[in-house]
CSV table of C-alpha atoms in Angstrom, one decimal:
chain,number,residue,atom,x,y,z
A,1194,MET,CA,37.9,158.1,0.7
A,1195,SER,CA,34.2,158.4,1.5
A,1196,PHE,CA,32.0,159.9,-1.2
A,1197,ASP,CA,30.7,162.5,1.2
A,1198,LEU,CA,34.2,163.8,1.9
A,1199,TRP,CA,35.1,163.8,-1.8
A,1200,LEU,CA,31.8,165.7,-2.7
A,1201,ALA,CA,32.7,168.3,0.0
A,1202,PHE,CA,36.1,168.8,-1.5
A,1203,ALA,CA,34.7,169.1,-5.0
A,1204,ALA,CA,32.1,171.6,-3.9
A,1205,ALA,CA,34.6,173.7,-2.0
A,1206,SER,CA,37.1,173.6,-4.9
A,1207,THR,CA,34.4,174.7,-7.4
A,1208,ALA,CA,33.4,177.6,-5.2
A,1209,LEU,CA,37.0,178.8,-4.8
A,1210,LEU,CA,38.0,178.4,-8.5
A,1211,MET,CA,35.0,180.5,-9.6
A,1212,ILE,CA,36.6,183.5,-7.9
A,1213,PRO,CA,38.6,185.3,-10.6
A,1214,GLY,CA,42.3,185.6,-10.1
A,1215,PRO,CA,45.4,186.1,-12.3
A,1216,THR,CA,44.9,182.8,-14.1
A,1217,VAL,CA,41.3,183.4,-15.0
A,1218,LEU,CA,42.0,187.0,-16.1
A,1219,LEU,CA,44.8,185.7,-18.4
A,1220,VAL,CA,42.4,183.0,-19.8
A,1221,LEU,CA,39.8,185.7,-20.5
A,1222,SER,CA,42.3,188.0,-22.3
A,1223,TYR,CA,43.5,185.2,-24.6
A,1224,ALA,CA,39.9,183.9,-25.2
A,1225,LEU,CA,38.6,187.4,-26.1
A,1226,THR,CA,41.5,188.1,-28.5
A,1227,GLN,CA,42.3,184.6,-29.9
A,1228,GLY,CA,39.2,182.6,-30.0
A,1229,LYS,CA,38.1,179.1,-29.2
A,1230,ARG,CA,41.2,177.2,-30.3
A,1231,VAL,CA,43.5,179.2,-28.0
A,1232,ALA,CA,40.8,179.1,-25.3
A,1233,VAL,CA,41.1,175.3,-25.1
A,1234,ALA,CA,44.9,175.6,-25.0
A,1235,SER,CA,44.7,178.1,-22.1
A,1236,ALA,CA,42.3,175.8,-20.1
A,1237,LEU,CA,44.7,172.9,-20.6
A,1238,GLY,CA,47.5,175.2,-19.4
A,1239,VAL,CA,45.5,176.0,-16.2
A,1240,ALA,CA,45.0,172.3,-15.5
A,1241,THR,CA,48.7,171.6,-16.1
A,1242,GLY,CA,49.8,174.5,-13.8
A,1243,ASP,CA,47.4,173.3,-11.1
A,1244,LEU,CA,48.6,169.8,-11.4
A,1245,VAL,CA,52.2,170.9,-10.9
A,1246,ALA,CA,51.5,173.3,-8.1
A,1247,MET,CA,49.2,170.9,-6.2
A,1248,THR,CA,51.4,167.9,-6.5
A,1249,LEU,CA,54.5,169.8,-5.4
A,1250,SER,CA,52.5,171.4,-2.5
A,1251,ILE,CA,51.2,168.0,-1.3
A,1252,ILE,CA,54.6,166.3,-1.4
A,1253,GLY,CA,56.3,169.1,0.6
A,1254,LEU,CA,57.1,172.2,-1.5
A,1255,GLY,CA,53.9,173.9,-0.2
A,1256,ALA,CA,55.0,173.3,3.4
A,1257,ILE,CA,58.4,174.8,2.7
A,1258,ILE,CA,56.8,177.9,1.0
A,1259,ALA,CA,54.3,178.2,3.9
A,1260,THR,CA,57.0,178.1,6.6
A,1261,SER,CA,60.0,179.7,4.8
A,1262,ALA,CA,59.9,183.4,4.2
A,1263,THR,CA,62.7,183.1,1.7
A,1264,ALA,CA,61.0,180.4,-0.4
A,1265,PHE,CA,57.7,182.2,-0.4
A,1266,THR,CA,59.3,185.4,-1.5
A,1267,ILE,CA,61.2,183.7,-4.4
A,1268,VAL,CA,58.0,182.1,-5.7
A,1269,LYS,CA,56.0,185.3,-5.1
A,1270,TYR,CA,58.3,187.5,-7.1
A,1271,ALA,CA,58.8,184.9,-9.8
A,1272,GLY,CA,55.0,184.9,-10.4
A,1273,ALA,CA,54.7,188.6,-10.2
A,1274,LEU,CA,57.5,189.2,-12.7
A,1275,TYR,CA,56.0,186.7,-15.1
A,1276,LEU,CA,52.6,188.4,-14.9
A,1277,LEU,CA,54.3,191.8,-15.4
A,1278,TYR,CA,56.1,190.4,-18.5
A,1279,LEU,CA,52.8,189.2,-20.0
A,1280,GLY,CA,51.0,192.4,-19.2
A,1281,ILE,CA,53.8,194.6,-20.8
A,1282,LYS,CA,53.9,192.3,-23.8
A,1283,MET,CA,50.1,192.7,-24.3
A,1284,LEU,CA,50.3,196.5,-23.9
A,1285,ARG,CA,53.1,196.8,-26.5
A,1286,SER,CA,51.4,194.6,-29.0
A,1287,GLU,CA,50.5,196.3,-32.2
A,1288,ARG,CA,48.3,193.4,-33.4
A,1289,SER,CA,44.7,192.8,-32.4
A,1290,ASP,CA,45.4,189.2,-31.4
A,1291,GLY,CA,47.2,190.2,-28.2
A,1292,LEU,CA,50.2,188.0,-28.8
A,1293,GLY,CA,52.6,190.5,-30.4
A,1294,ASP,CA,55.5,188.9,-32.2
A,1295,LEU,CA,54.6,185.3,-31.5
A,1296,SER,CA,54.6,182.8,-34.3
A,1297,ASN,CA,51.7,182.9,-36.7
A,1298,SER,CA,51.3,179.1,-36.9
A,1299,ASP,CA,48.4,177.6,-35.1
A,1300,HIS,CA,50.6,175.2,-33.2
A,1301,ALA,CA,53.0,177.9,-32.0
A,1302,GLU,CA,50.2,180.2,-30.8
A,1303,ALA,CA,48.4,177.4,-29.0
A,1304,TRP,CA,51.6,176.2,-27.4
A,1305,THR,CA,52.6,179.6,-26.3
A,1306,VAL,CA,49.3,180.3,-24.7
A,1307,PHE,CA,49.4,176.9,-23.0
A,1308,ARG,CA,52.9,177.7,-21.6
A,1309,HIS,CA,51.9,181.1,-20.4
A,1310,THR,CA,48.8,180.0,-18.5
A,1311,ALA,CA,50.6,176.9,-17.1
A,1312,THR,CA,53.5,179.1,-15.8
A,1313,VAL,CA,51.2,181.8,-14.2
A,1314,THR,CA,49.2,179.1,-12.5
A,1315,ALA,CA,52.1,177.1,-11.2
A,1316,LEU,CA,54.0,180.2,-9.9
A,1317,ASN,CA,51.0,181.6,-8.0
A,1318,PRO,CA,52.3,181.5,-4.4
A,1319,LYS,CA,48.7,182.0,-3.1
A,1320,SER,CA,47.8,178.7,-4.7
A,1321,ASN,CA,50.8,176.8,-3.3
A,1322,THR,CA,50.1,178.0,0.3
A,1323,PHE,CA,46.4,177.4,-0.3
A,1324,PHE,CA,46.9,173.8,-1.2
A,1325,ILE,CA,49.0,173.0,1.8
A,1326,ALA,CA,46.4,174.6,4.1
A,1327,PHE,CA,43.3,173.4,2.3
A,1328,VAL,CA,43.9,169.8,1.1
A,1329,PRO,CA,44.8,168.2,4.5
A,1330,GLN,CA,41.3,169.0,5.8
A,1331,PHE,CA,40.0,166.3,3.4
A,1332,ILE,CA,42.6,163.6,4.1
A,1333,ALA,CA,41.4,160.9,6.4
A,1334,THR,CA,44.1,160.0,8.9
A,1335,ASP,CA,42.9,156.4,9.2
A,1336,ALA,CA,43.4,155.6,5.5
A,1337,ALA,CA,46.5,155.5,3.1
A,1338,PHE,CA,47.7,159.0,2.2
A,1339,ALA,CA,48.8,158.5,-1.4
A,1340,PRO,CA,45.5,157.2,-2.9
A,1341,GLN,CA,43.6,160.0,-1.2
A,1342,ALA,CA,46.1,162.6,-2.4
A,1343,GLY,CA,45.9,161.3,-5.9
A,1344,ILE,CA,42.0,161.5,-5.9
A,1345,LEU,CA,42.1,165.0,-4.6
A,1346,ILE,CA,44.7,166.2,-7.1
A,1347,ALA,CA,42.8,164.6,-10.0
A,1348,THR,CA,39.6,166.1,-8.8
A,1349,PHE,CA,40.9,169.7,-8.4
A,1350,VAL,CA,42.8,169.6,-11.8
A,1351,VAL,CA,39.7,168.5,-13.7
A,1352,ILE,CA,37.5,171.1,-12.0
A,1353,ALA,CA,40.1,173.8,-12.6
A,1354,GLY,CA,40.4,172.9,-16.3
A,1355,VAL,CA,36.6,172.8,-16.8
A,1356,ASN,CA,36.2,176.1,-14.9
A,1357,ALA,CA,38.9,177.8,-17.0
A,1358,LEU,CA,37.3,176.4,-20.2
A,1359,MET,CA,33.9,177.7,-19.3
A,1360,PHE,CA,35.3,181.2,-18.7
A,1361,ALA,CA,37.2,181.0,-22.0
A,1362,LEU,CA,34.2,179.8,-24.0
A,1363,ALA,CA,32.0,182.5,-22.5
A,1364,ALA,CA,34.6,185.1,-23.4
A,1365,ASN,CA,34.9,183.5,-26.9
A,1366,ALA,CA,31.1,183.9,-27.4
A,1367,MET,CA,31.5,187.6,-26.6
A,1368,ARG,CA,34.4,187.8,-29.1
A,1369,VAL,CA,32.2,186.5,-31.9
A,1370,ARG,CA,30.0,189.5,-31.5
A,1371,ILE,CA,32.9,191.9,-31.5
A,1372,SER,CA,34.5,192.3,-35.0
A,1373,ARG,CA,36.1,195.7,-34.9
A,1374,PRO,CA,39.9,195.4,-34.6
A,1375,SER,CA,40.0,198.6,-32.6
A,1376,VAL,CA,37.8,197.0,-29.9
A,1377,LEU,CA,39.9,193.9,-29.8
A,1378,GLN,CA,43.0,196.0,-29.5
A,1379,TRP,CA,41.4,197.9,-26.6
A,1380,MET,CA,40.5,194.6,-24.9
A,1381,THR,CA,44.0,193.3,-25.3
A,1382,ARG,CA,45.5,196.4,-23.7
A,1383,ALA,CA,42.9,196.4,-21.0
A,1384,GLY,CA,43.9,192.8,-20.3
A,1385,GLY,CA,47.5,193.8,-20.2
A,1386,ALA,CA,46.8,196.6,-17.7
A,1387,THR,CA,44.9,194.1,-15.6
A,1388,LEU,CA,47.7,191.6,-15.6
A,1389,ILE,CA,50.2,194.3,-14.5
A,1390,ALA,CA,47.8,195.2,-11.7
A,1391,MET,CA,47.6,191.5,-10.7
A,1392,ALA,CA,51.4,191.4,-10.7
A,1393,ALA,CA,51.5,194.3,-8.3
A,1394,PHE,CA,48.9,192.5,-6.1
A,1395,THR,CA,50.9,189.2,-6.2
A,1396,ALA,CA,54.1,191.1,-5.2
A,1397,THR,CA,52.3,192.4,-2.1
A,1398,LEU,CA,51.1,189.0,-0.9
A,1399,ARG,CA,52.2,188.2,2.7
A,1400,ARG,CA,53.0,184.7,4.0
A,1401,ALA,CA,50.4,183.4,6.4
A,1402,ASN,CA,51.7,183.3,10.0
């Protein structure tokens, strides 16, 4: 792969990832209410979810989702239901940390946030169909496919993780200046409402013709 082609892919990926979506909103919600430690876990979750989604898309799942209305619908509603579950969980939380009845241990909290962000990212049908439409534009037909795919996957995953971490750290910096539990609780519930709205939006996504 030529450096110019790789640079174009990296620039396009960065621009696309900076547009807030369900994953970024989830990262912001956790960072605002949980702090830097969980912010890092959420960024790693985003990277893992994108790794799974992009790899499956490139090896064929994305093509199936893009061409099969049934497959697209299954993934779409799975993602929407998971976002709805997280949103309701946040709204019903009586604690200011936004995680409700999750374990109090550091490891359990970080693992749960990692799992949530990875699942939301991997189940985003828009990402899956985007990968299958976007990535082939940067694959040179006169070179081996696998090495190029590996480079593009690694590049996107790293950029996605760094982007999520930057959003999380920025939110955490705001959190440091907000000490009142009532304000954090309000933010948690606002995040929950946002996730529910994103669930509704995800459920209305239509497969590209």
